[in-house]
Amino acid sequence: MATIYDVAKRAGVSPATVSRVFNGTSVSPEKVEAVRAAAAQLNFTPNRAARTLRRQSSEVIALVIPDIENPYFTEMARGVEDAASEAGYSVVLCNSDADVEKESTYLRIAIAENMAGVILAAASDHTNLDEILATGRPVVAVDRGTGYGIDGVVIANRAAGEAATQELIRAGYRRIACISGPTHIDTAAERAAGWRDALDAAERAVDPELLRVSTFRVDGGRAAMEELLALPEPPDAVVASNNLIGVGAIQVLTEHGLTPPAVGVAVVGSLPFTTLSPSAVTVVRLPARRMGVTAARMLLERIRGNDQPARSVVLRDEVQPASIRR
């Protein structure tokens, strides 16, 4: 069965244009003719349910996140849904898998379905918002930047990385490593910068070998921790720059008989699953749910016509890492 995307490809137009033709929105006669000819050739019939959804577009927003399996983003999504539901809006949750092409597909769907706006945790620094912003729909960046002049909500990531490292220093660890996320994600870079800040402030040398770049996933944390343990002089502590990296690092340490706090571990973000005592690991909690609520409220303000200059909100919650017992 032909879809709106098949018609768009055959007619040489965007899916949004096909949607406008079948919903009676103003489109040039040439494009109307091309779309209707393509639809006839493909035996395409507009779906009534989809058209109904489009007419109710003011009540639907999209949330595009890079990893639905990460509890951090699940908590953020709950905050978005809470705020949206309270205002009478529904949320369509889209998982990009940190893939720019998949992310672009979801953004095109948001256009084609005339969703009222988008909240986006960008897949990378190559995220392209040109098409959706050209439609006039509001987009709010969450957790990380996009390079566009749009509203955004982030956490004080550098301060979080610094706080995690400071706690390990206070606990007496001397050779402190950091497992960072991908270099193209500013969240990861800022948390690694916080690690450096804390070491500099304590007059500790920053050994480049102790900084490992990984994915924000469990297997990334495992691989980086194995590399660190294989060094001629392994670290006696490690800062994990997100929750899943922390899980992977702890798994490897445990397998090597180095269960924390034998080797210190500080995790930026909540630790979703571990059998360790809460006192064995430092956890710097991040206000993911509040970030989601804040982003949703900002988007709703834009949908209702707020046209003030782009705003950047940094949630500067005080971090109070749990103490480590050695």
mmCIF file of C-alpha atoms in Angstrom:
data_model
loop_
_atom_site.group_PDB
_atom_site.id
_atom_site.type_symbol
_atom_site.label_atom_id
_atom_site.label_comp_id
_atom_site.label_asym_id
_atom_site.label_seq_id
_atom_site.Cartn_x
_atom_site.Cartn_y
_atom_site.Cartn_z
ATOM 1 C CA MET A 1 0.000 0.000 0.000
ATOM 2 C CA ALA A 2 1.401 3.379 -1.008
ATOM 3 C CA THR A 3 2.241 5.889 1.707
ATOM 4 C CA ILE A 4 2.500 9.657 1.822
ATOM 5 C CA TYR A 5 6.277 9.268 1.457
ATOM 6 C CA ASP A 6 5.865 7.248 -1.765
ATOM 7 C CA VAL A 7 3.623 9.957 -3.189
ATOM 8 C CA ALA A 8 6.090 12.672 -2.156
ATOM 9 C CA LYS A 9 8.982 10.847 -3.832
ATOM 10 C CA ARG A 10 7.008 10.280 -7.054
ATOM 11 C CA ALA A 11 5.834 13.898 -7.172
ATOM 12 C CA GLY A 12 9.220 15.335 -6.285
ATOM 13 C CA VAL A 13 7.923 17.213 -3.239
ATOM 14 C CA SER A 14 8.176 16.899 0.542
ATOM 15 C CA PRO A 15 5.762 14.771 2.613
ATOM 16 C CA ALA A 16 4.576 18.012 4.197
ATOM 17 C CA THR A 17 3.490 19.284 0.770
ATOM 18 C CA VAL A 18 1.524 16.095 0.109
ATOM 19 C CA SER A 19 -0.155 16.547 3.482
ATOM 20 C CA ARG A 20 -1.069 20.149 2.637
ATOM 21 C CA VAL A 21 -2.585 19.149 -0.721
ATOM 22 C CA PHE A 22 -4.917 16.590 0.832
ATOM 23 C CA ASN A 23 -5.850 18.872 3.706
ATOM 24 C CA GLY A 24 -6.765 21.804 1.501
ATOM 25 C CA THR A 25 -3.877 24.011 2.639
ATOM 26 C CA SER A 26 -2.558 26.580 0.169
ATOM 27 C CA VAL A 27 -0.089 24.979 -2.268
ATOM 28 C CA SER A 28 0.941 26.103 -5.760
ATOM 29 C CA PRO A 29 -1.203 24.696 -8.610
ATOM 30 C CA GLU A 30 1.842 22.971 -10.114
ATOM 31 C CA LYS A 31 2.518 21.051 -6.893
ATOM 32 C CA VAL A 32 -1.153 20.177 -6.450
ATOM 33 C CA GLU A 33 -1.210 18.712 -9.957
ATOM 34 C CA ALA A 34 2.017 16.770 -9.380
ATOM 35 C CA VAL A 35 0.814 15.348 -6.059
ATOM 36 C CA ARG A 36 -2.597 14.334 -7.360
ATOM 37 C CA ALA A 37 -1.055 12.709 -10.442
ATOM 38 C CA ALA A 38 1.398 10.753 -8.276
ATOM 39 C CA ALA A 39 -1.395 9.698 -5.921
ATOM 40 C CA ALA A 40 -3.483 8.453 -8.850
ATOM 41 C CA GLN A 41 -0.564 6.486 -10.275
ATOM 42 C CA LEU A 42 0.088 4.856 -6.902
ATOM 43 C CA ASN A 43 -3.608 4.363 -5.999
ATOM 44 C CA PHE A 44 -2.958 6.357 -2.843
ATOM 45 C CA THR A 45 -5.934 7.218 -0.631
ATOM 46 C CA PRO A 46 -5.446 9.595 2.341
ATOM 47 C CA ASN A 47 -5.979 7.885 5.671
ATOM 48 C CA ARG A 48 -8.936 9.406 7.474
ATOM 49 C CA ALA A 49 -7.460 8.722 10.913
ATOM 50 C CA ALA A 50 -4.231 10.430 9.955
ATOM 51 C CA ARG A 51 -6.150 13.420 8.589
ATOM 52 C CA THR A 52 -8.053 13.629 11.841
ATOM 53 C CA LEU A 53 -4.772 13.635 13.762
ATOM 54 C CA ARG A 54 -3.485 16.441 11.543
ATOM 55 C CA ARG A 55 -6.547 18.548 12.230
ATOM 56 C CA GLN A 56 -5.836 18.101 15.950
ATOM 57 C CA SER A 57 -2.190 19.063 15.553
ATOM 58 C CA SER A 58 -2.329 21.755 18.211
ATOM 59 C CA GLU A 59 -2.693 18.997 20.797
ATOM 60 C CA VAL A 60 0.242 16.784 19.749
ATOM 61 C CA ILE A 61 3.984 17.338 20.275
ATOM 62 C CA ALA A 62 6.972 15.098 19.502
ATOM 63 C CA LEU A 63 9.762 14.153 21.897
ATOM 64 C CA VAL A 64 12.833 12.818 20.089
ATOM 65 C CA ILE A 65 15.460 11.195 22.332
ATOM 66 C CA PRO A 66 18.620 9.199 21.497
ATOM 67 C CA ASP A 67 18.150 6.167 23.772
ATOM 68 C CA ILE A 68 14.781 5.100 25.131
ATOM 69 C CA GLU A 69 16.460 2.290 27.116
ATOM 70 C CA ASN A 70 18.448 4.776 29.190
ATOM 71 C CA PRO A 71 16.530 5.487 32.443
ATOM 72 C CA TYR A 72 17.838 9.067 32.333
ATOM 73 C CA PHE A 73 15.847 9.778 29.176
ATOM 74 C CA THR A 74 12.884 7.806 30.483
ATOM 75 C CA GLU A 75 12.806 10.099 33.516
ATOM 76 C CA MET A 76 13.084 13.130 31.241
ATOM 77 C CA ALA A 77 10.218 11.838 29.082
ATOM 78 C CA ARG A 78 8.045 11.483 32.166
ATOM 79 C CA GLY A 79 8.622 15.145 32.951
ATOM 80 C CA VAL A 80 7.677 16.163 29.403
ATOM 81 C CA GLU A 81 4.531 14.047 29.498
ATOM 82 C CA ASP A 82 3.487 15.378 32.910
ATOM 83 C CA ALA A 83 3.677 19.009 31.772
ATOM 84 C CA ALA A 84 2.137 18.341 28.358
ATOM 85 C CA SER A 85 -0.750 16.295 29.736
ATOM 86 C CA GLU A 86 -1.543 18.965 32.304
ATOM 87 C CA ALA A 87 -1.916 21.436 29.414
ATOM 88 C CA GLY A 88 -4.078 19.079 27.353
ATOM 89 C CA TYR A 89 -1.380 17.923 24.938
ATOM 90 C CA SER A 90 -0.330 14.413 23.905
ATOM 91 C CA VAL A 91 3.296 13.375 23.432
ATOM 92 C CA VAL A 92 4.616 11.129 20.645
ATOM 93 C CA LEU A 93 7.851 9.509 21.844
ATOM 94 C CA CYS A 94 10.487 8.904 19.157
ATOM 95 C CA ASN A 95 13.732 6.968 19.718
ATOM 96 C CA SER A 96 16.515 8.076 17.341
ATOM 97 C CA ASP A 97 19.139 5.559 18.559
ATOM 98 C CA ALA A 98 21.574 8.501 18.320
ATOM 99 C CA ASP A 99 21.299 8.107 14.536
ATOM 100 C CA VAL A 100 21.050 11.353 12.547
ATOM 101 C CA GLU A 101 19.149 9.757 9.644
ATOM 102 C CA LYS A 102 16.585 8.176 11.944
ATOM 103 C CA GLU A 103 16.268 11.468 13.783
ATOM 104 C CA SER A 104 15.657 13.280 10.472
ATOM 105 C CA THR A 105 12.906 10.800 9.630
ATOM 106 C CA TYR A 106 11.104 11.592 12.880
ATOM 107 C CA LEU A 107 11.435 15.316 12.263
ATOM 108 C CA ARG A 108 9.895 14.883 8.813
ATOM 109 C CA ILE A 109 7.052 12.900 10.344
ATOM 110 C CA ALA A 110 6.445 15.731 12.813
ATOM 111 C CA ILE A 111 6.102 18.063 9.825
ATOM 112 C CA ALA A 112 3.921 15.717 7.788
ATOM 113 C CA GLU A 113 1.565 15.154 10.716
ATOM 114 C CA ASN A 114 1.468 18.863 11.534
ATOM 115 C CA MET A 115 2.532 18.308 15.123
ATOM 116 C CA ALA A 116 2.538 21.481 17.141
ATOM 117 C CA GLY A 117 6.213 21.351 18.095
ATOM 118 C CA VAL A 118 9.219 19.220 18.966
ATOM 119 C CA ILE A 119 11.407 18.651 22.008
ATOM 120 C CA LEU A 120 14.737 17.250 20.870
ATOM 121 C CA ALA A 121 17.768 15.657 22.536
ATOM 122 C CA ALA A 122 20.000 15.865 19.477
ATOM 123 C CA ALA A 123 21.631 12.731 18.079
ATOM 124 C CA SER A 124 24.857 14.581 17.265
ATOM 125 C CA ASP A 125 26.350 17.903 16.272
ATOM 126 C CA HIS A 126 25.216 17.143 12.701
ATOM 127 C CA THR A 127 21.517 17.341 13.570
ATOM 128 C CA ASN A 128 19.727 19.284 10.811
ATOM 129 C CA LEU A 129 16.750 21.392 11.845
ATOM 130 C CA ASP A 130 16.537 23.536 8.716
ATOM 131 C CA GLU A 131 13.412 21.892 7.314
ATOM 132 C CA ILE A 132 11.341 21.820 10.488
ATOM 133 C CA LEU A 133 12.314 25.351 11.534
ATOM 134 C CA ALA A 134 11.363 26.578 8.067
ATOM 135 C CA THR A 135 7.783 25.477 8.802
ATOM 136 C CA GLY A 136 7.624 27.844 11.782
ATOM 137 C CA ARG A 137 7.155 25.053 14.283
ATOM 138 C CA PRO A 138 8.871 25.636 17.635
ATOM 139 C CA VAL A 139 11.683 23.287 18.626
ATOM 140 C CA VAL A 140 13.204 23.128 22.116
ATOM 141 C CA ALA A 141 16.596 21.481 22.612
ATOM 142 C CA VAL A 142 16.966 19.431 25.766
ATOM 143 C CA ASP A 143 20.042 17.933 27.529
ATOM 144 C CA ARG A 144 22.401 19.158 24.791
ATOM 145 C CA GLY A 145 22.801 21.928 22.252
ATOM 146 C CA THR A 146 22.019 21.882 18.527
ATOM 147 C CA GLY A 147 24.017 24.808 17.124
ATOM 148 C CA TYR A 148 20.759 26.568 16.246
ATOM 149 C CA GLY A 149 19.394 29.698 17.903
ATOM 150 C CA ILE A 150 16.474 27.964 19.596
ATOM 151 C CA ASP A 151 15.251 27.515 23.158
ATOM 152 C CA GLY A 152 17.212 24.985 25.187
ATOM 153 C CA VAL A 153 17.344 23.369 28.612
ATOM 154 C CA VAL A 154 20.515 21.765 29.921
ATOM 155 C CA ILE A 155 22.044 20.671 33.205
ATOM 156 C CA ALA A 156 25.188 22.225 34.690
ATOM 157 C CA ASN A 157 27.246 19.378 33.262
ATOM 158 C CA ARG A 158 30.673 20.836 33.935
ATOM 159 C CA ALA A 159 29.791 21.361 37.596
ATOM 160 C CA ALA A 160 28.489 17.779 37.798
ATOM 161 C CA GLY A 161 31.737 16.342 36.410
ATOM 162 C CA GLU A 162 33.727 18.501 38.795
ATOM 163 C CA ALA A 163 31.643 17.482 41.820
ATOM 164 C CA ALA A 164 32.042 13.771 41.019
ATOM 165 C CA THR A 165 35.822 14.140 40.759
ATOM 166 C CA GLN A 166 36.095 16.253 43.898
ATOM 167 C CA GLU A 167 34.380 13.544 45.904
ATOM 168 C CA LEU A 168 36.915 10.963 44.760
ATOM 169 C CA ILE A 169 39.737 13.350 45.646
ATOM 170 C CA ARG A 170 38.254 13.897 49.105
ATOM 171 C CA ALA A 171 38.022 10.135 49.572
ATOM 172 C CA GLY A 172 41.788 9.899 49.099
ATOM 173 C CA TYR A 173 42.082 8.481 45.607
ATOM 174 C CA ARG A 174 45.155 9.641 43.731
ATOM 175 C CA ARG A 175 45.007 8.440 40.129
ATOM 176 C CA ILE A 176 41.519 9.332 38.913
ATOM 177 C CA ALA A 177 40.392 8.458 35.381
ATOM 178 C CA CYS A 178 37.383 9.670 33.433
ATOM 179 C CA ILE A 179 35.261 7.739 30.946
ATOM 180 C CA SER A 180 33.579 10.327 28.748
ATOM 181 C CA GLY A 181 30.841 10.051 26.147
ATOM 182 C CA PRO A 182 31.222 10.816 22.429
ATOM 183 C CA THR A 183 33.287 13.920 21.662
ATOM 184 C CA HIS A 184 30.596 15.346 19.361
ATOM 185 C CA ILE A 185 28.112 15.621 22.241
ATOM 186 C CA ASP A 186 28.668 18.742 24.324
ATOM 187 C CA THR A 187 27.267 17.041 27.436
ATOM 188 C CA ALA A 188 30.197 14.617 27.399
ATOM 189 C CA ALA A 189 32.791 17.297 26.712
ATOM 190 C CA GLU A 190 31.549 19.461 29.574
ATOM 191 C CA ARG A 191 31.597 16.634 32.128
ATOM 192 C CA ALA A 192 35.150 15.746 31.077
ATOM 193 C CA ALA A 193 36.072 19.422 31.445
ATOM 194 C CA GLY A 194 34.708 19.306 34.996
ATOM 195 C CA TRP A 195 36.977 16.327 35.698
ATOM 196 C CA ARG A 196 39.973 18.370 34.512
ATOM 197 C CA ASP A 197 38.866 21.392 36.557
ATOM 198 C CA ALA A 198 38.779 19.353 39.759
ATOM 199 C CA LEU A 199 42.200 17.825 39.130
ATOM 200 C CA ASP A 200 43.690 21.233 38.328
ATOM 201 C CA ALA A 201 42.191 22.752 41.476
ATOM 202 C CA ALA A 202 43.725 19.922 43.534
ATOM 203 C CA GLU A 203 47.058 20.456 41.761
ATOM 204 C CA ARG A 204 46.932 16.992 40.261
ATOM 205 C CA ALA A 205 48.540 16.316 36.880
ATOM 206 C CA VAL A 206 46.021 15.504 34.145
ATOM 207 C CA ASP A 207 47.286 12.309 32.494
ATOM 208 C CA PRO A 208 45.806 12.110 28.941
ATOM 209 C CA GLU A 209 45.858 8.303 29.176
ATOM 210 C CA LEU A 210 43.282 8.476 31.950
ATOM 211 C CA LEU A 211 40.635 10.103 29.735
ATOM 212 C CA ARG A 212 38.750 7.548 27.663
ATOM 213 C CA VAL A 213 36.101 8.413 25.071
ATOM 214 C CA SER A 214 33.274 5.937 24.795
ATOM 215 C CA THR A 215 29.606 5.587 23.928
ATOM 216 C CA PHE A 216 26.959 6.537 26.479
ATOM 217 C CA ARG A 217 26.069 2.843 26.854
ATOM 218 C CA VAL A 218 26.957 -0.108 29.094
ATOM 219 C CA ASP A 219 29.216 -1.738 26.503
ATOM 220 C CA GLY A 220 31.067 1.552 26.075
ATOM 221 C CA GLY A 221 31.739 1.721 29.802
ATOM 222 C CA ARG A 222 32.929 -1.874 29.831
ATOM 223 C CA ALA A 223 35.359 -1.391 26.938
ATOM 224 C CA ALA A 224 36.834 1.809 28.363
ATOM 225 C CA MET A 225 37.252 0.288 31.833
ATOM 226 C CA GLU A 226 39.083 -2.703 30.364
ATOM 227 C CA GLU A 227 41.443 -0.299 28.576
ATOM 228 C CA LEU A 228 42.124 1.601 31.792
ATOM 229 C CA LEU A 229 42.867 -1.553 33.762
ATOM 230 C CA ALA A 230 45.305 -2.650 31.047
ATOM 231 C CA LEU A 231 47.480 0.458 31.517
ATOM 232 C CA PRO A 232 50.955 -0.034 33.031
ATOM 233 C CA GLU A 233 49.702 2.101 35.930
ATOM 234 C CA PRO A 234 45.931 1.617 36.184
ATOM 235 C CA PRO A 235 43.752 4.235 37.905
ATOM 236 C CA ASP A 236 42.604 3.778 41.486
ATOM 237 C CA ALA A 237 39.331 5.598 40.751
ATOM 238 C CA VAL A 238 37.162 6.536 37.774
ATOM 239 C CA VAL A 239 34.512 9.127 36.945
ATOM 240 C CA ALA A 240 31.768 7.675 34.727
ATOM 241 C CA SER A 241 30.184 10.497 32.776
ATOM 242 C CA ASN A 242 26.741 8.913 32.581
ATOM 243 C CA ASN A 243 24.707 6.224 34.311
ATOM 244 C CA LEU A 244 25.135 3.393 31.783
ATOM 245 C CA ILE A 245 28.885 3.974 31.492
ATOM 246 C CA GLY A 246 28.944 3.614 35.269
ATOM 247 C CA VAL A 247 27.133 0.281 35.121
ATOM 248 C CA GLY A 248 29.603 -1.051 32.540
ATOM 249 C CA ALA A 249 32.633 0.163 34.475
ATOM 250 C CA ILE A 250 31.377 -1.405 37.724
ATOM 251 C CA GLN A 251 30.704 -4.708 35.960
ATOM 252 C CA VAL A 252 34.295 -4.892 34.715
ATOM 253 C CA LEU A 253 35.793 -3.870 38.058
ATOM 254 C CA THR A 254 33.757 -6.537 39.822
ATOM 255 C CA GLU A 255 34.861 -9.180 37.318
ATOM 256 C CA HIS A 256 38.483 -8.235 38.055
ATOM 257 C CA GLY A 257 37.973 -8.526 41.810
ATOM 258 C CA LEU A 258 38.139 -4.739 42.266
ATOM 259 C CA THR A 259 34.656 -4.160 43.606
ATOM 260 C CA PRO A 260 34.120 -0.520 44.618
ATOM 261 C CA PRO A 261 35.279 1.113 46.764
ATOM 262 C CA ALA A 262 38.519 -0.901 46.239
ATOM 263 C CA VAL A 263 38.616 1.182 43.089
ATOM 264 C CA GLY A 264 36.613 4.362 43.490
ATOM 265 C CA VAL A 265 33.683 5.048 41.180
ATOM 266 C CA ALA A 266 31.733 8.286 40.807
ATOM 267 C CA VAL A 267 28.773 8.298 38.425
ATOM 268 C CA VAL A 268 27.229 11.404 36.885
ATOM 269 C CA GLY A 269 23.531 10.531 36.833
ATOM 270 C CA SER A 270 21.528 7.981 38.784
ATOM 271 C CA LEU A 271 22.847 4.414 38.895
ATOM 272 C CA PRO A 272 19.946 2.399 37.429
ATOM 273 C CA PHE A 273 20.964 -1.067 38.599
ATOM 274 C CA THR A 274 23.699 -2.387 40.870
ATOM 275 C CA THR A 275 24.020 -4.809 43.762
ATOM 276 C CA LEU A 276 26.577 -2.613 45.498
ATOM 277 C CA SER A 277 25.935 -0.834 48.749
ATOM 278 C CA PRO A 278 24.843 2.807 48.203
ATOM 279 C CA SER A 279 27.905 3.876 50.205
ATOM 280 C CA ALA A 280 30.308 2.175 47.767
ATOM 281 C CA VAL A 281 29.730 4.501 44.814
ATOM 282 C CA THR A 282 29.378 8.264 44.507
ATOM 283 C CA VAL A 283 26.307 9.278 42.523
ATOM 284 C CA VAL A 284 25.792 12.839 41.309
ATOM 285 C CA ARG A 285 22.081 12.914 40.562
ATOM 286 C CA LEU A 286 20.795 14.971 37.647
ATOM 287 C CA PRO A 287 17.331 16.610 37.550
ATOM 288 C CA ALA A 288 16.207 14.827 34.368
ATOM 289 C CA ARG A 289 12.506 14.972 35.174
ATOM 290 C CA ARG A 290 12.609 18.680 35.965
ATOM 291 C CA MET A 291 14.502 19.256 32.736
ATOM 292 C CA GLY A 292 11.678 17.546 30.835
ATOM 293 C CA VAL A 293 9.033 19.620 32.609
ATOM 294 C CA THR A 294 10.945 22.830 31.894
ATOM 295 C CA ALA A 295 11.408 21.989 28.208
ATOM 296 C CA ALA A 296 7.727 21.129 27.770
ATOM 297 C CA ARG A 297 6.595 24.366 29.367
ATOM 298 C CA MET A 298 8.949 26.368 27.158
ATOM 299 C CA LEU A 299 7.600 24.620 24.068
ATOM 300 C CA LEU A 300 3.997 25.217 25.104
ATOM 301 C CA GLU A 301 4.738 28.902 25.554
ATOM 302 C CA ARG A 302 6.071 29.039 21.989
ATOM 303 C CA ILE A 303 3.053 27.165 20.645
ATOM 304 C CA ARG A 304 0.808 29.745 22.309
ATOM 305 C CA GLY A 305 2.607 32.571 20.557
ATOM 306 C CA ASN A 306 5.512 33.621 22.791
ATOM 307 C CA ASP A 307 7.939 35.318 20.395
ATOM 308 C CA GLN A 308 10.665 36.535 22.745
ATOM 309 C CA PRO A 309 14.322 35.862 21.811
ATOM 310 C CA ALA A 310 15.643 32.319 22.204
ATOM 311 C CA ARG A 311 16.189 31.302 25.809
ATOM 312 C CA SER A 312 18.850 29.047 27.324
ATOM 313 C CA VAL A 313 18.048 27.555 30.728
ATOM 314 C CA VAL A 314 20.746 25.848 32.800
ATOM 315 C CA LEU A 315 19.501 23.828 35.764
ATOM 316 C CA ARG A 316 22.058 24.459 38.471
ATOM 317 C CA ASP A 317 20.854 22.105 41.170
ATOM 318 C CA GLU A 318 23.282 21.667 44.016
ATOM 319 C CA VAL A 319 25.062 18.340 43.743
ATOM 320 C CA GLN A 320 25.558 16.398 46.947
ATOM 321 C CA PRO A 321 27.473 13.213 46.128
ATOM 322 C CA ALA A 322 27.129 10.316 48.505
ATOM 323 C CA SER A 323 30.251 9.759 50.624
ATOM 324 C CA ILE A 324 32.588 6.840 49.911
ATOM 325 C CA ARG A 325 33.821 4.500 52.612
ATOM 326 C CA ARG A 326 37.260 2.957 52.153
#
